[in-house]
């Protein structure tokens, strides 16, 4: 429930995925770690550098991360009721993993698919 607020205000450990990739993540529940850099290079993922270990920044720091749907932005200062579409994920040795309950996953995937189509 706090993910949309964190997504609006957090500047570290935040990943924003394109609508298509966000929907794919919700369906598969994981994006392999090798795919994350490729997605970032292709512009389908932003914020990966905020999840890299210091000082070399050449490996991911494992742990919790806010995963947002790119294009659903509202800023921390926004007074509108529209919240950013987001959930909490985990960067693991396997990659980016999310564990939404069934209803939340279906609702967020529908939003992402609608954005990807439109």
PDB file of C-alpha atoms in Angstrom, residues 5-76:
ATOM      1  CA  UNK A   5       3.948   6.992  -2.054  1.00  0.00           C
ATOM      2  CA  UNK A   6       7.491   5.638  -2.007  1.00  0.00           C
ATOM      3  CA  UNK A   7       7.564   5.675  -5.794  1.00  0.00           C
ATOM      4  CA  UNK A   8       6.530   9.336  -5.868  1.00  0.00           C
ATOM      5  CA  UNK A   9       9.129  10.470  -3.338  1.00  0.00           C
ATOM      6  CA  UNK A  10      12.005   7.964  -3.370  1.00  0.00           C
ATOM      7  CA  UNK A  11      15.100   8.807  -5.366  1.00  0.00           C
ATOM      8  CA  UNK A  12      17.167   5.715  -4.501  1.00  0.00           C
ATOM      9  CA  UNK A  13      16.457   2.046  -5.168  1.00  0.00           C
ATOM     10  CA  UNK A  14      13.685   2.868  -7.574  1.00  0.00           C
ATOM     11  CA  UNK A  15      13.162   1.220 -10.953  1.00  0.00           C
ATOM     12  CA  UNK A  16      10.629   2.415 -13.527  1.00  0.00           C
ATOM     13  CA  UNK A  17       9.606  -0.060 -16.206  1.00  0.00           C
ATOM     14  CA  UNK A  18       7.914   0.589 -19.534  1.00  0.00           C
ATOM     15  CA  UNK A  19       4.264  -0.512 -19.555  1.00  0.00           C
ATOM     16  CA  UNK A  20       5.012  -3.659 -21.562  1.00  0.00           C
ATOM     17  CA  UNK A  21       7.868  -4.707 -19.294  1.00  0.00           C
ATOM     18  CA  UNK A  22       5.852  -3.903 -16.153  1.00  0.00           C
ATOM     19  CA  UNK A  23       3.027  -6.171 -17.371  1.00  0.00           C
ATOM     20  CA  UNK A  24       5.550  -8.889 -18.242  1.00  0.00           C
ATOM     21  CA  UNK A  25       7.095  -8.674 -14.765  1.00  0.00           C
ATOM     22  CA  UNK A  26       3.687  -9.047 -13.138  1.00  0.00           C
ATOM     23  CA  UNK A  27       2.956 -12.094 -15.288  1.00  0.00           C
ATOM     24  CA  UNK A  28       6.314 -13.850 -14.859  1.00  0.00           C
ATOM     25  CA  UNK A  29       7.033 -12.481 -11.351  1.00  0.00           C
ATOM     26  CA  UNK A  30      10.741 -12.214 -12.261  1.00  0.00           C
ATOM     27  CA  UNK A  31      13.018 -10.544 -14.794  1.00  0.00           C
ATOM     28  CA  UNK A  32      16.408 -12.246 -15.006  1.00  0.00           C
ATOM     29  CA  UNK A  33      19.346 -10.098 -13.911  1.00  0.00           C
ATOM     30  CA  UNK A  34      20.969 -10.255 -17.368  1.00  0.00           C
ATOM     31  CA  UNK A  35      17.817  -8.780 -18.905  1.00  0.00           C
ATOM     32  CA  UNK A  36      17.786  -5.764 -16.570  1.00  0.00           C
ATOM     33  CA  UNK A  37      20.863  -4.097 -18.103  1.00  0.00           C
ATOM     34  CA  UNK A  38      19.600  -4.872 -21.611  1.00  0.00           C
ATOM     35  CA  UNK A  39      16.257  -3.265 -20.787  1.00  0.00           C
ATOM     36  CA  UNK A  40      18.044  -0.210 -19.371  1.00  0.00           C
ATOM     37  CA  UNK A  41      20.158   0.080 -22.537  1.00  0.00           C
ATOM     38  CA  UNK A  42      16.982  -0.092 -24.652  1.00  0.00           C
ATOM     39  CA  UNK A  43      15.200   2.581 -22.578  1.00  0.00           C
ATOM     40  CA  UNK A  44      12.608   0.176 -21.153  1.00  0.00           C
ATOM     41  CA  UNK A  45      13.968   0.497 -17.597  1.00  0.00           C
ATOM     42  CA  UNK A  46      15.238   3.544 -15.734  1.00  0.00           C
ATOM     43  CA  UNK A  47      16.854   3.814 -12.323  1.00  0.00           C
ATOM     44  CA  UNK A  48      19.119   0.781 -12.482  1.00  0.00           C
ATOM     45  CA  UNK A  49      22.125   2.886 -11.470  1.00  0.00           C
ATOM     46  CA  UNK A  50      20.321   3.751  -8.205  1.00  0.00           C
ATOM     47  CA  UNK A  51      20.516   0.054  -7.294  1.00  0.00           C
ATOM     48  CA  UNK A  52      24.208  -0.456  -7.930  1.00  0.00           C
ATOM     49  CA  UNK A  53      26.665  -1.034  -5.101  1.00  0.00           C
ATOM     50  CA  UNK A  54      29.133   1.747  -4.328  1.00  0.00           C
ATOM     51  CA  UNK A  55      31.842   2.674  -5.202  1.00  0.00           C
ATOM     52  CA  UNK A  56      32.403   0.682  -8.401  1.00  0.00           C
ATOM     53  CA  UNK A  57      28.678   0.639  -9.296  1.00  0.00           C
ATOM     54  CA  UNK A  58      29.232  -2.402 -11.490  1.00  0.00           C
ATOM     55  CA  UNK A  59      27.115  -4.873  -9.519  1.00  0.00           C
ATOM     56  CA  UNK A  60      23.580  -4.745  -8.192  1.00  0.00           C
ATOM     57  CA  UNK A  61      23.031  -4.233  -4.500  1.00  0.00           C
ATOM     58  CA  UNK A  62      20.555  -6.921  -3.488  1.00  0.00           C
ATOM     59  CA  UNK A  63      17.466  -6.068  -1.450  1.00  0.00           C
ATOM     60  CA  UNK A  64      14.175  -4.203  -1.591  1.00  0.00           C
ATOM     61  CA  UNK A  65      13.388  -1.820  -4.451  1.00  0.00           C
ATOM     62  CA  UNK A  66      10.389   0.267  -5.524  1.00  0.00           C
ATOM     63  CA  UNK A  67       9.160  -0.839  -8.960  1.00  0.00           C
ATOM     64  CA  UNK A  68       7.128   1.784 -10.787  1.00  0.00           C
ATOM     65  CA  UNK A  69       5.165   1.908 -14.010  1.00  0.00           C
ATOM     66  CA  UNK A  70       6.803   4.516 -16.251  1.00  0.00           C
ATOM     67  CA  UNK A  71       4.323   7.101 -17.439  1.00  0.00           C
ATOM     68  CA  UNK A  72       2.119   6.919 -14.356  1.00  0.00           C
ATOM     69  CA  UNK A  73       4.130   9.641 -12.617  1.00  0.00           C
ATOM     70  CA  UNK A  74       2.905  12.097 -10.132  1.00  0.00           C
ATOM     71  CA  UNK A  75       5.461  14.015  -8.131  1.00  0.00           C
ATOM     72  CA  UNK A  76       5.982  14.106  -4.386  1.00  0.00           C
TER      73      UNK A  76
END
